[in-house]
Amino acid sequence: MPSPLSPPLPAGGISQVPDAHGRFGRFGGRYVPETLSAALDQLQAAYDEARADPAFQAELDQLLAAFVGRPLPLLFAKRLTAYAGGAQIWFKREDLSHTGAHKINNTLGQGLLAMRMGKKRIIAETGAGQHGVATATACARFGLDCVVYMGAEDVRRQEPNVRSMRMMGAEVRPVESGSRTLRDAINEAMRDWMGSVETTHYIIGSVVGPHPFPRITRDFQSVIGQETLVFCQQELGRDPDCVVACVGGGSNAAGMFYPLVEHKGIRLVGVEAGGRSSKPGDHAASLSYGNAGILHGSLSYVLQDPDGQTADVHSVSAGLDYPGVGPEHAWWHDTKRVEYTSVTDAEALDAFDLVARREGILPALETSHAIAWAVKEAARRPKEEVIVVCLSGRGDKDAAEIARLRSIENGGAHA
Amino acid sequence: MTSHHDSKGPSSGPLAKTFAALAKDGRKALAPFVTAGDPDLDTTLAVLEALDRAGAAVCELGVPYSDPIADGPVIQASYTRALAAGFTLEKFFEMVRKATGRVKMPILAMVSYSIIYRRGIDRFVDDAAAAGLAGLVVPDLPLEESDVLDVTCKGANLALVRLVTPTTPPERAAEIAKRSTGFLYCVSVAGVTGARTDLPEGLVERVKWLQTKTDVPVLVGFGVSTPEQVKLLSSVADGAIVGSALVRRVGELAAEGPEGVAKGVESYIADLVNAAR
Ligand SMILES: Cc1ncc(COP(=O)(O)O)c(C=O)c1O
């Protein structure tokens, strides 16, 4: 398998980012309090050093194989394809990762970096809880202290993950401020880091945040796209026609797309959370409906009011319930290399049911957004075409919340 | 040869005059921070007048932001209250225009770059200058990202106050000190804002060293709340910034209305001003 830190990219323009200042075109950068500047410089230096160190590479590859279970296969979704009645739908099985989502690729990589920097305490934010679990897991494996900030609303709706984190020795701190979701958890993690930065590493869970986080997380996740290319050659003898991923902060999508952006023949599609409607406050689709703005340390697309105050957002899926998106996605959006679209709560829930019954897989609600789009699109495309869906995670964590939402729905139907 | 003036910005501006006057009297600057619009903008206006009467040298007016990562619970809660009470930038500039017409202390806005960027840098700076603000403090804008705002502020005769923290390496601190205009904000501790009881060790040395790296006054903030602390700081720094302790008081007094808040704030700040010498 190609290694995540030395992507075999063809030379070209669109992938040659970020620059030394963390810029993806005009996006990205580093808008943080001065207190964090030195730590971000240190992280950048440690990362550059690690990339050049074959031992780092080898240790990570070993973990990805024996601990995570990589490489992870492509599965032909036969009965889903038959249902859609058009192009072939294939699943890239990130849900088979140890801990059940792609997030572990990043937390192992950053955990190793933290140890290189001599930092023994790790903090993280989490929305769906998958990044929190992946961080707790890496910390248990490496013997690092772990504190996870999680919005109180997400603690409620992703309860199974809270339990797992605590079992692995992590402290989960519910965040009661603001909307009590992912965005507030990031605020709290950043505030912790302001006071602990000399001894603590912040493992941010997506391709968001100040430089160099978007780049580091993308690189650690790029193994998804690299494996996809290799498996497509093995199974199909060619590249896929279309690759689709859900976009919250954008890490599974960035890891999938980055190795593919120079393959000009592959159509790339990112699916955001369309929530209840396209009205402000009803969705979390920053690229579809937002403006250029700064949130959590970088310039990207954000959902803000005209004064620059972050807007309230909504998604049925905790992992997509975020008013911003990684700056590289903003760059791909503006360069038109990737198409971004959105899918509603209801469509995502239907896709969850469909895949559960037709494929015997419970996908995460986040992932269900990508699946919903793929099913709609497959119906419109010829049978020879291949659509690969990044199956970013498993949905066990969502089962109870989906059952709750369904019972409210059914109750409503009787009324 | 304009480099000296370029690096010091508006050397004849209101901030320079204020600091020169203090120096003549052998006094140090007491610089309070208050959140604009907490609990409402009428109260803020009354508070600004009270601070001026109490002898505050300059005032930092916090512009509420929904996601303030540099701020601790006290200021964060005040931002949340102000936004919930309907704070907008239009109303903010209108209130500032009134205030700057009534008080003699220069007023700066402490504002997130997210807010400046969204309004547009030129427009924000124009609005700030038109409202009579003396400068901006932008706590989430590091040196590397600040060139455009720097030039725009200079064009409008606004100071751009920069921050140095305990985690800033010396070389970088020297560069920040050199480029700060109006004054230099020396953050006493690594962490978010919030009142603390002790002054951290090494602070005195750091302030002395910073003073050798800049021509503008060095003010110390984060954690200052008592006259004793102000007195201690005044023996070395050019002034002290009082934030969370004042914001907490405003919050506690809010039920007493604008005049009640103003009265309580005035006596608290007057004691601190007395200690700043
Ligand atoms: C399974 C799964 N997919 C996707 C996401 C969204 O994050 P990102 O857009 O960074 O991949 C999450 C976040 O929690 C997740 O758990």
XYZ file of C-alpha atoms and ligand atoms in Angstrom:
708
model
C 0.000 0.000 0.000
C 1.219 3.516 -0.635
C 2.198 5.259 2.495
C 0.090 8.189 3.734
C 2.976 10.595 4.061
C 4.449 10.280 0.594
C 1.457 10.423 -1.705
C 2.441 9.406 -5.247
C 0.925 12.507 -6.752
C 1.481 13.527 -10.316
C 3.035 16.984 -10.510
C 0.364 19.598 -10.943
C -1.277 22.744 -9.697
C -4.331 21.908 -7.666
C -2.589 19.562 -5.259
C 0.381 21.849 -4.601
C -1.136 23.311 -1.475
C -0.883 24.612 1.103
C 2.000 27.058 0.719
C 4.399 27.845 3.550
C 1.790 30.074 5.208
C -0.860 27.400 5.121
C -2.705 28.975 2.182
C -4.927 26.998 -0.135
C -5.337 29.773 -2.684
C -6.769 32.599 -0.565
C -8.094 30.202 2.073
C -6.504 28.730 5.181
C -3.889 30.662 7.141
C -3.552 31.013 10.858
C -5.882 33.328 12.787
C -5.191 32.484 16.394
C -4.192 34.232 19.602
C -0.472 34.857 19.902
C -0.325 32.373 22.791
C -0.747 29.528 20.271
C 1.680 30.756 17.604
C 4.760 29.088 19.039
C 2.993 25.735 19.455
C 1.787 25.816 15.863
C 5.322 26.560 14.674
C 6.588 23.688 16.805
C 3.952 21.365 15.348
C 4.868 22.407 11.830
C 8.547 21.704 12.488
C 7.834 18.363 14.155
C 5.638 17.330 11.262
C 8.213 18.276 8.620
C 10.810 16.324 10.535
C 8.528 13.293 10.898
C 7.742 13.275 7.203
C 11.439 13.033 6.476
C 11.967 10.250 9.010
C 11.486 6.718 7.622
C 11.135 5.367 11.168
C 8.064 7.524 11.796
C 6.571 6.341 8.567
C 7.280 2.708 9.371
C 5.771 2.940 12.842
C 2.605 4.533 11.490
C 2.291 1.998 8.661
C 2.660 -0.810 11.170
C -0.109 0.634 13.341
C -2.398 1.229 10.381
C -1.990 -2.414 9.409
C -2.090 -4.298 12.702
C -4.064 -1.909 14.904
C -6.518 -0.311 12.449
C -6.764 -3.225 10.028
C -5.702 -1.438 6.837
C -5.838 -1.692 3.930
C -9.622 -1.527 3.888
C -11.464 -3.008 0.911
C -13.885 -1.829 -1.716
C -17.235 -3.609 -1.667
C -19.677 -3.748 -4.564
C -23.055 -2.738 -3.137
C -24.975 -5.158 -5.281
C -28.502 -4.845 -3.956
C -28.236 -1.089 -3.518
C -27.077 -0.830 -7.129
C -30.024 -2.946 -8.239
C -32.341 -0.670 -6.250
C -30.947 2.464 -7.865
C -31.074 0.809 -11.281
C -28.127 2.568 -12.902
C -24.432 3.053 -12.241
C -22.572 0.630 -9.948
C -22.240 1.755 -6.336
C -19.124 0.655 -4.476
C -18.315 1.271 -0.821
C -14.847 2.148 0.409
C -15.071 0.404 3.765
C -13.651 2.911 6.259
C -16.356 1.677 8.624
C -14.248 -1.461 9.074
C -11.488 0.565 10.756
C -10.746 -0.205 14.366
C -13.121 2.143 16.281
C -15.457 2.260 13.311
C -14.521 5.380 11.361
C -11.732 7.049 9.429
C -10.876 9.305 12.385
C -8.333 6.831 13.757
C -5.914 7.447 10.839
C -5.493 11.004 12.040
C -5.357 10.358 15.781
C -2.628 7.731 15.461
C -0.548 10.018 13.260
C -1.000 13.033 15.518
C -0.507 10.907 18.644
C 2.903 9.869 17.316
C 3.661 13.516 16.567
C 2.697 14.511 20.112
C 5.151 11.987 21.493
C 7.883 13.314 19.202
C 7.223 16.750 20.686
C 7.428 15.338 24.202
C 3.789 16.182 25.000
C 2.043 13.715 27.282
C -1.413 15.233 27.488
C -3.865 15.204 24.593
C -7.046 17.200 24.173
C -9.637 16.826 21.442
C -13.116 17.972 20.502
C -15.718 15.646 19.125
C -19.134 15.904 17.509
C -20.342 12.433 16.605
C -17.952 11.028 19.190
C -15.994 9.106 16.552
C -13.020 11.437 16.752
C -13.256 11.363 20.536
C -13.225 7.581 20.548
C -10.355 7.484 18.058
C -8.394 9.933 20.208
C -9.105 8.022 23.417
C -8.018 4.857 21.623
C -4.718 6.303 20.421
C -4.048 7.724 23.886
C -4.705 4.378 25.563
C -2.403 2.675 23.086
C 0.352 5.271 23.561
C -0.086 5.881 27.296
C -1.096 9.542 26.972
C -3.567 11.493 29.137
C -6.739 12.342 27.249
C -9.457 14.969 27.687
C -12.284 15.173 25.152
C -14.633 18.162 24.859
C -18.082 17.316 23.566
C -21.186 19.477 23.247
C -23.822 18.486 25.790
C -26.370 17.923 23.022
C -23.942 15.522 21.325
C -23.204 13.741 24.616
C -26.901 12.963 24.628
C -27.350 11.890 21.015
C -24.092 9.912 20.705
C -24.130 8.265 24.096
C -22.515 4.921 23.120
C -19.351 6.753 22.090
C -19.213 8.643 25.386
C -19.191 5.320 27.192
C -16.389 3.934 25.005
C -14.214 6.987 25.569
C -14.597 6.731 29.329
C -13.849 3.009 29.267
C -10.539 3.739 27.567
C -9.616 6.169 30.297
C -10.460 9.459 28.621
C -12.155 12.255 30.510
C -15.188 13.518 28.596
C -16.098 17.115 29.409
C -19.601 18.101 28.281
C -19.740 21.653 26.897
C -22.811 23.634 27.893
C -22.052 26.921 26.117
C -23.618 28.158 22.868
C -25.376 25.566 20.761
C -23.839 22.751 22.839
C -22.528 21.049 19.696
C -19.274 20.561 17.772
C -18.476 24.241 17.284
C -18.690 24.902 21.030
C -16.573 21.833 21.735
C -13.838 23.254 19.473
C -14.033 26.605 21.308
C -13.573 24.851 24.648
C -10.698 22.710 23.394
C -8.951 25.828 22.064
C -9.415 27.574 25.418
C -7.939 24.599 27.233
C -5.023 24.674 24.806
C -4.446 28.402 25.458
C -3.564 27.549 29.053
C -1.894 24.165 28.548
C -0.096 24.556 25.257
C 3.368 23.933 26.621
C 2.535 20.400 27.802
C -0.492 19.510 25.703
C -1.137 18.649 22.077
C -4.523 19.391 20.558
C -5.582 16.676 18.125
C -8.128 18.488 16.033
C -10.591 16.062 14.456
C -10.928 17.346 10.939
C -9.196 19.341 8.209
C -10.136 22.569 9.987
C -8.338 24.920 12.353
C -5.188 26.996 11.944
C -2.232 25.987 9.780
C -0.718 23.346 9.911
C -3.738 21.300 11.100
C -5.690 21.184 7.805
C -2.656 19.874 5.996
C -1.576 17.368 8.637
C -5.049 15.881 8.979
C -5.458 15.687 5.209
C -2.138 13.915 4.839
C -2.931 11.359 7.525
C -6.325 10.705 5.904
C -4.963 10.477 2.364
C -4.505 6.760 2.805
C -8.250 6.508 2.017
C -7.889 7.889 -1.501
C -4.621 6.070 -2.132
C -6.155 2.716 -1.276
C -9.195 3.558 -3.384
C -7.050 4.135 -6.462
C -5.146 0.898 -5.909
C -8.265 -1.206 -5.308
C -10.064 0.286 -8.299
C -7.159 -0.759 -10.487
C -7.189 -4.245 -8.938
C -10.943 -4.821 -9.035
C -11.984 -2.819 -12.080
C -8.762 -2.302 -13.968
C -9.456 1.438 -14.086
C -10.207 4.588 -12.129
C -13.741 5.137 -10.837
C -15.966 7.614 -12.692
C -17.207 9.374 -9.608
C -16.212 9.474 -5.954
C -18.468 10.887 -3.254
C -17.937 11.643 0.435
C -19.830 13.456 3.169
C -18.411 16.780 4.350
C -18.585 17.997 7.931
C -15.226 19.582 8.661
C -14.186 17.598 5.631
C -11.540 15.086 6.714
C -12.862 11.869 5.208
C -13.613 13.774 2.014
C -10.185 15.439 1.933
C -8.441 12.133 2.575
C -10.435 10.562 -0.223
C -10.140 13.442 -2.703
C -6.609 14.682 -2.237
C -4.891 11.725 -3.960
C -7.511 11.973 -6.733
C -7.584 15.671 -7.566
C -4.940 15.340 -10.255
C -6.858 12.453 -11.871
C -8.885 14.847 -13.949
C -11.271 12.195 -15.262
C -12.701 11.399 -11.837
C -15.733 13.414 -10.809
C -15.487 14.355 -7.119
C -18.554 15.233 -5.066
C -18.791 16.421 -1.458
C -22.138 16.160 0.302
C -23.002 18.582 3.095
C -25.768 18.470 5.658
C -28.919 19.992 4.166
C -30.794 19.597 7.459
C -34.475 20.530 7.462
C -34.393 23.139 4.700
C -32.182 25.695 2.958
C -33.295 28.427 5.382
C -30.561 29.883 7.630
C -30.407 27.894 10.866
C -31.958 24.813 9.297
C -28.825 23.276 7.750
C -25.048 23.050 8.095
C -24.019 23.428 4.450
C -21.199 25.992 4.576
C -20.020 25.557 0.989
C -23.514 25.425 -0.453
C -24.876 28.472 1.371
C -22.028 30.212 3.236
C -19.587 33.081 2.661
C -15.837 33.454 2.934
C -15.056 34.078 6.570
C -12.878 33.136 9.493
C -13.781 30.520 12.066
C -11.566 28.508 14.404
C -8.308 29.832 13.040
C -8.661 29.661 9.295
C -10.302 31.435 6.385
C -12.799 29.286 4.570
C -16.523 29.188 3.877
C -18.585 29.731 7.001
C -22.189 30.278 7.962
C -22.228 33.723 9.577
C -24.556 36.654 9.911
C -23.543 39.909 8.145
C -21.765 41.074 11.347
C -19.502 38.020 11.319
C -21.262 36.228 14.170
C -21.366 32.490 13.613
C -24.830 31.318 12.612
C -26.798 28.583 14.283
C -26.772 25.408 12.252
C -28.658 22.151 12.275
C -28.094 18.609 11.145
C -29.547 15.326 12.288
C -25.949 14.088 12.237
C -23.705 15.377 15.009
C -20.557 14.977 12.916
C -21.842 17.302 10.180
C -23.457 19.816 12.563
C -20.746 22.450 12.099
C -20.911 25.981 10.610
C -17.515 25.810 8.884
C -15.483 23.565 6.599
C -11.800 22.915 5.948
C -10.013 25.541 3.820
C -8.876 23.042 1.189
C -12.510 22.324 0.386
C -13.049 26.069 -0.092
C -10.124 25.991 -2.535
C -11.512 22.979 -4.410
C -14.932 24.643 -4.437
C -13.636 27.879 -5.937
C -11.373 26.095 -8.440
C -14.406 23.931 -9.311
C -12.376 20.753 -8.934
C -14.918 19.312 -6.512
C -18.704 19.732 -6.672
C -20.445 20.368 -3.376
C -24.071 19.657 -2.797
C -26.316 18.833 0.141
C -28.769 16.208 1.267
C -31.557 16.672 3.825
C -31.980 14.962 7.191
C -34.898 12.954 5.810
C -32.944 11.775 2.758
C -30.028 10.727 4.945
C -32.303 8.783 7.300
C -33.889 7.007 4.324
C -30.441 6.119 2.977
C -29.535 4.676 6.364
C -32.579 2.376 6.255
C -31.898 1.412 2.670
C -28.310 0.357 3.289
C -29.213 -1.414 6.519
C -31.827 -3.551 4.774
C -30.247 -3.994 1.378
C -26.602 -4.344 2.283
C -26.502 -5.497 5.893
C -24.461 -2.464 6.930
C -25.481 0.216 9.420
C -23.741 3.335 8.080
C -23.079 6.388 10.239
C -25.640 9.158 9.793
C -22.832 11.361 8.464
C -21.988 8.755 5.839
C -25.674 8.289 5.024
C -25.615 11.756 3.445
C -23.064 10.616 0.869
C -24.996 7.414 0.235
C -28.262 9.301 -0.315
C -26.641 11.374 -3.036
C -24.984 8.332 -4.628
C -28.286 6.456 -4.895
C -30.002 9.431 -6.539
C -27.114 9.940 -8.935
C -26.633 6.249 -9.781
C -30.223 6.132 -10.982
C -29.345 8.747 -13.597
C -26.073 7.176 -14.823
C -25.401 4.201 -17.112
C -24.609 0.742 -15.721
C -20.978 0.834 -16.893
C -20.158 3.736 -14.621
C -18.663 3.285 -11.183
C -19.502 5.484 -8.210
C -17.367 4.979 -5.099
C -18.862 6.142 -1.806
C -16.531 6.803 1.084
C -18.233 4.752 3.790
C -16.621 6.916 6.439
C -18.013 5.142 9.494
C -20.380 2.669 11.044
C -23.732 3.661 12.472
C -24.050 1.699 15.693
C -23.622 4.975 17.567
C -26.712 6.336 15.784
C -29.079 3.402 16.230
C -30.721 4.666 19.431
C -31.085 8.256 18.163
C -32.563 7.040 14.863
C -35.053 4.872 16.741
C -35.989 7.921 18.850
C -36.455 10.139 15.778
C -38.535 7.448 14.061
C -40.827 7.084 17.055
C -41.381 10.854 17.164
C -42.166 10.689 13.445
C -44.602 7.842 13.896
C -46.196 9.579 16.859
C -46.556 12.657 14.661
C -48.207 10.586 11.925
C -50.899 9.427 14.339
C -51.661 12.895 15.590
C 13.313 58.700 6.285
C 9.878 57.762 7.419
C 10.659 54.429 8.981
C 10.521 55.659 12.542
C 7.108 57.184 12.137
C 5.948 54.266 10.023
C 6.737 51.801 12.733
C 5.125 53.901 15.429
C 2.028 54.896 13.524
C 0.147 57.952 14.725
C 2.776 59.315 17.079
C 0.782 62.484 17.497
C -2.518 60.666 17.963
C -4.711 60.634 21.044
C -2.891 57.673 22.590
C 0.518 59.328 22.339
C -0.909 62.507 23.902
C -2.500 60.560 26.734
C 0.697 58.695 27.581
C 2.771 61.880 27.353
C 0.428 63.625 29.789
C 0.609 60.720 32.230
C 4.392 60.686 32.044
C 4.476 64.403 32.803
C 2.479 63.781 35.982
C 4.588 60.770 36.926
C 1.589 58.480 36.661
C 0.942 55.139 34.987
C -1.952 54.163 32.757
C -4.970 52.324 34.074
C -6.702 50.752 31.097
C -10.065 49.124 31.731
C -11.716 46.653 29.385
C -15.504 46.501 29.126
C -17.802 44.527 26.893
C -19.893 46.684 24.594
C -23.601 45.989 24.904
C -23.483 44.133 28.225
C -26.173 44.300 29.468
C -27.089 46.916 26.836
C -25.428 49.761 24.940
C -26.991 52.505 27.094
C -25.260 51.016 30.102
C -21.997 50.780 28.187
C -22.242 54.467 27.343
C -22.808 55.319 31.003
C -19.909 53.069 31.998
C -17.549 54.756 29.528
C -18.377 58.148 31.015
C -17.833 56.727 34.514
C -14.458 55.274 33.561
C -13.433 58.625 32.143
C -14.490 60.442 35.330
C -12.601 57.873 37.396
C -9.415 58.770 35.552
C -8.933 55.760 33.298
C -6.216 56.514 30.748
C -7.599 54.529 27.833
C -10.447 52.080 27.443
C -10.656 48.855 25.503
C -14.168 48.221 24.340
C -14.798 44.538 23.658
C -16.852 43.799 20.573
C -18.953 40.723 21.371
C -18.172 37.677 19.250
C -19.959 34.356 19.160
C -16.783 32.230 19.292
C -14.132 34.022 21.372
C -11.397 31.435 21.882
C -9.015 33.775 23.706
C -11.530 34.608 26.416
C -12.331 32.929 29.681
C -15.785 32.299 31.124
C -16.426 35.831 32.447
C -15.883 37.709 29.181
C -17.360 34.892 27.141
C -20.581 35.081 29.180
C -20.694 38.857 28.753
C -20.423 38.429 24.964
C -23.234 35.911 25.017
C -25.429 38.295 27.049
C -24.692 41.208 24.722
C -25.461 39.216 21.587
C -28.647 37.855 23.123
C -29.652 41.461 23.900
C -29.433 42.343 20.212
C -25.917 43.748 19.779
C -25.060 44.763 16.215
C -22.114 46.615 14.717
C -24.375 49.436 13.503
C -25.594 50.104 17.039
C -22.065 49.693 18.348
C -20.572 52.385 16.123
C -23.491 54.692 16.885
C -22.871 54.330 20.632
C -19.108 54.797 20.177
C -19.744 58.001 18.236
C -21.717 59.353 21.191
C -19.120 58.207 23.697
C -16.106 59.660 21.925
C -17.926 62.988 21.803
C -18.301 62.969 25.579
C -15.130 61.475 27.066
C -11.501 62.520 26.921
C -9.922 59.071 27.313
C -9.113 57.403 23.981
C -11.233 54.326 23.242
C -9.990 51.269 21.348
C -12.033 48.372 20.051
C -10.969 44.865 21.038
C -12.360 42.895 18.133
C -11.993 39.488 16.535
C -10.569 39.415 13.042
C -13.543 37.265 12.044
C -15.745 40.327 12.514
C -13.371 42.725 10.756
C -12.936 40.360 7.809
C -16.634 39.807 7.332
C -17.441 43.532 7.301
C -14.505 44.180 5.003
C -11.221 45.553 6.289
C -11.561 48.974 4.652
C -15.132 49.403 5.748
C -14.473 48.338 9.317
C -11.508 50.667 9.662
C -13.425 53.558 8.075
C -16.335 52.992 10.455
C -13.983 52.792 13.428
C -12.207 56.011 12.505
C -15.477 57.817 11.779
C -16.810 56.796 15.194
C -13.731 58.326 16.807
C -11.975 55.150 17.948
C -8.261 55.580 18.599
C -7.260 52.096 17.552
C -7.886 48.384 17.381
C -6.715 45.392 19.395
C -7.238 42.197 17.412
C -6.483 39.262 19.684
C -6.711 36.547 17.032
C -4.600 38.211 14.348
C -0.969 37.136 14.558
C 1.897 39.066 12.988
C 1.987 36.914 9.832
C -1.592 37.694 8.859
C -1.654 41.358 9.816
C -0.049 43.302 6.937
C -3.260 44.433 5.267
C -4.920 45.602 8.466
C -1.679 47.257 9.526
C -1.502 49.392 6.381
C -5.214 50.185 6.478
C -5.056 51.306 10.106
C -2.067 53.533 9.391
C -3.962 55.127 6.531
C -6.796 55.977 8.909
C -4.572 57.058 11.802
C -5.713 54.184 13.972
C -3.334 52.408 16.314
C -3.001 48.635 15.909
C -2.097 47.348 19.359
C -0.337 43.979 19.301
C -0.004 41.319 21.957
C 3.030 39.508 23.314
C 2.485 36.417 25.465
C 4.660 34.246 27.710
C 4.882 31.627 24.939
C 6.191 34.131 22.383
C 9.867 33.395 21.622
C 12.201 36.407 22.170
C 12.959 37.148 18.530
C 9.294 37.138 17.646
C 8.421 39.214 20.721
C 10.926 41.836 19.620
C 9.357 41.995 16.154
C 5.849 42.286 17.601
C 6.997 44.998 20.011
C 8.562 46.931 17.148
C 5.425 46.784 15.027
C 2.881 47.564 17.723
C 1.408 51.051 17.560
C -0.319 53.048 20.317
C 0.961 50.725 22.998
C 2.099 47.125 23.406
C -0.135 44.658 25.210
C 1.925 42.300 27.352
C -0.172 39.278 28.305
C 0.933 38.179 31.756
C 0.005 34.485 31.556
C -0.480 31.796 28.942
C -4.180 31.105 28.958
C -7.516 32.765 28.484
C -8.636 36.014 30.095
C -9.750 35.887 33.712
C -8.938 37.512 37.038
C -6.070 35.880 38.960
C -4.664 36.588 42.382
C -0.887 36.555 41.872
C 1.401 38.082 39.325
C 3.390 35.400 37.518
C 7.104 35.133 38.080
C 9.393 36.430 35.385
C 6.865 39.079 34.412
C 8.879 42.010 35.715
C 11.954 40.953 33.724
C 9.887 40.405 30.605
C 8.298 43.840 30.776
C 11.671 45.528 31.259
C 13.087 43.655 28.308
C 10.101 44.513 26.099
C 10.500 48.195 26.939
C 13.952 48.067 25.378
C 12.424 46.716 22.147
C 9.790 49.370 21.514
C 9.142 53.094 21.737
C 5.490 52.668 22.673
C 4.350 52.115 26.277
C 4.054 48.538 27.541
C 0.790 47.725 29.324
C 0.251 44.471 31.187
C -3.034 42.599 31.205
C -4.778 39.261 31.908
C -5.525 38.578 35.543
C -5.302 42.075 37.031
C -8.027 42.920 39.560
C -6.731 44.618 42.744
C -5.067 47.952 43.617
C -2.112 45.961 45.028
C -1.530 44.295 41.673
C -1.851 47.608 39.854
C 0.646 49.174 42.224
C 3.100 46.339 41.723
C 2.766 46.467 37.951
C 3.079 50.229 37.921
C 6.533 49.975 39.435
C 7.741 48.453 36.182
C 5.181 48.596 33.345
C 3.677 51.712 31.778
C 0.235 50.655 32.820
C -2.179 47.892 33.689
C -5.213 46.521 31.882
C -8.185 45.380 33.965
C -10.694 43.180 32.156
C -12.562 40.245 33.649
C -12.733 41.784 37.131
C -14.527 44.830 35.720
C -16.759 42.821 33.397
C -17.816 40.680 36.342
C -18.752 43.817 38.300
C -20.809 45.162 35.436
C -22.622 41.821 35.264
C -23.305 41.821 39.013
C -24.601 45.403 38.998
C -26.646 45.094 35.821
C -29.974 44.916 37.640
C -29.351 48.397 39.065
C -29.603 50.057 35.670
C -27.105 52.204 33.759
C -26.600 54.726 36.576
C -26.179 52.028 39.229
C -23.605 50.199 37.131
C -21.792 53.448 36.369
C -21.577 54.385 40.038
C -20.189 51.011 41.117
C -17.696 50.939 38.283
C -16.519 54.487 38.939
C -15.491 53.882 42.538
C -13.803 50.549 41.699
C -11.776 52.061 38.863
C -10.947 55.227 40.827
C -9.198 53.051 43.442
C -7.197 51.310 40.743
C -6.295 54.621 39.103
C -4.969 55.832 42.442
C -2.731 52.789 42.629
C -1.348 53.371 39.127
C 1.597 55.573 39.900
C -18.343 8.543 10.324
C -18.095 9.988 10.158
N -18.085 10.517 8.919
C -17.873 11.835 8.721
C -17.691 12.709 9.769
C -17.532 14.165 9.484
O -16.225 14.623 9.634
P -15.297 14.877 8.395
O -16.068 15.753 7.468
O -14.119 15.558 8.992
O -14.947 13.595 7.780
C -17.675 12.214 11.078
C -17.457 13.139 12.205
O -17.653 12.903 13.317
C -17.891 10.821 11.264
O -17.926 10.305 12.498
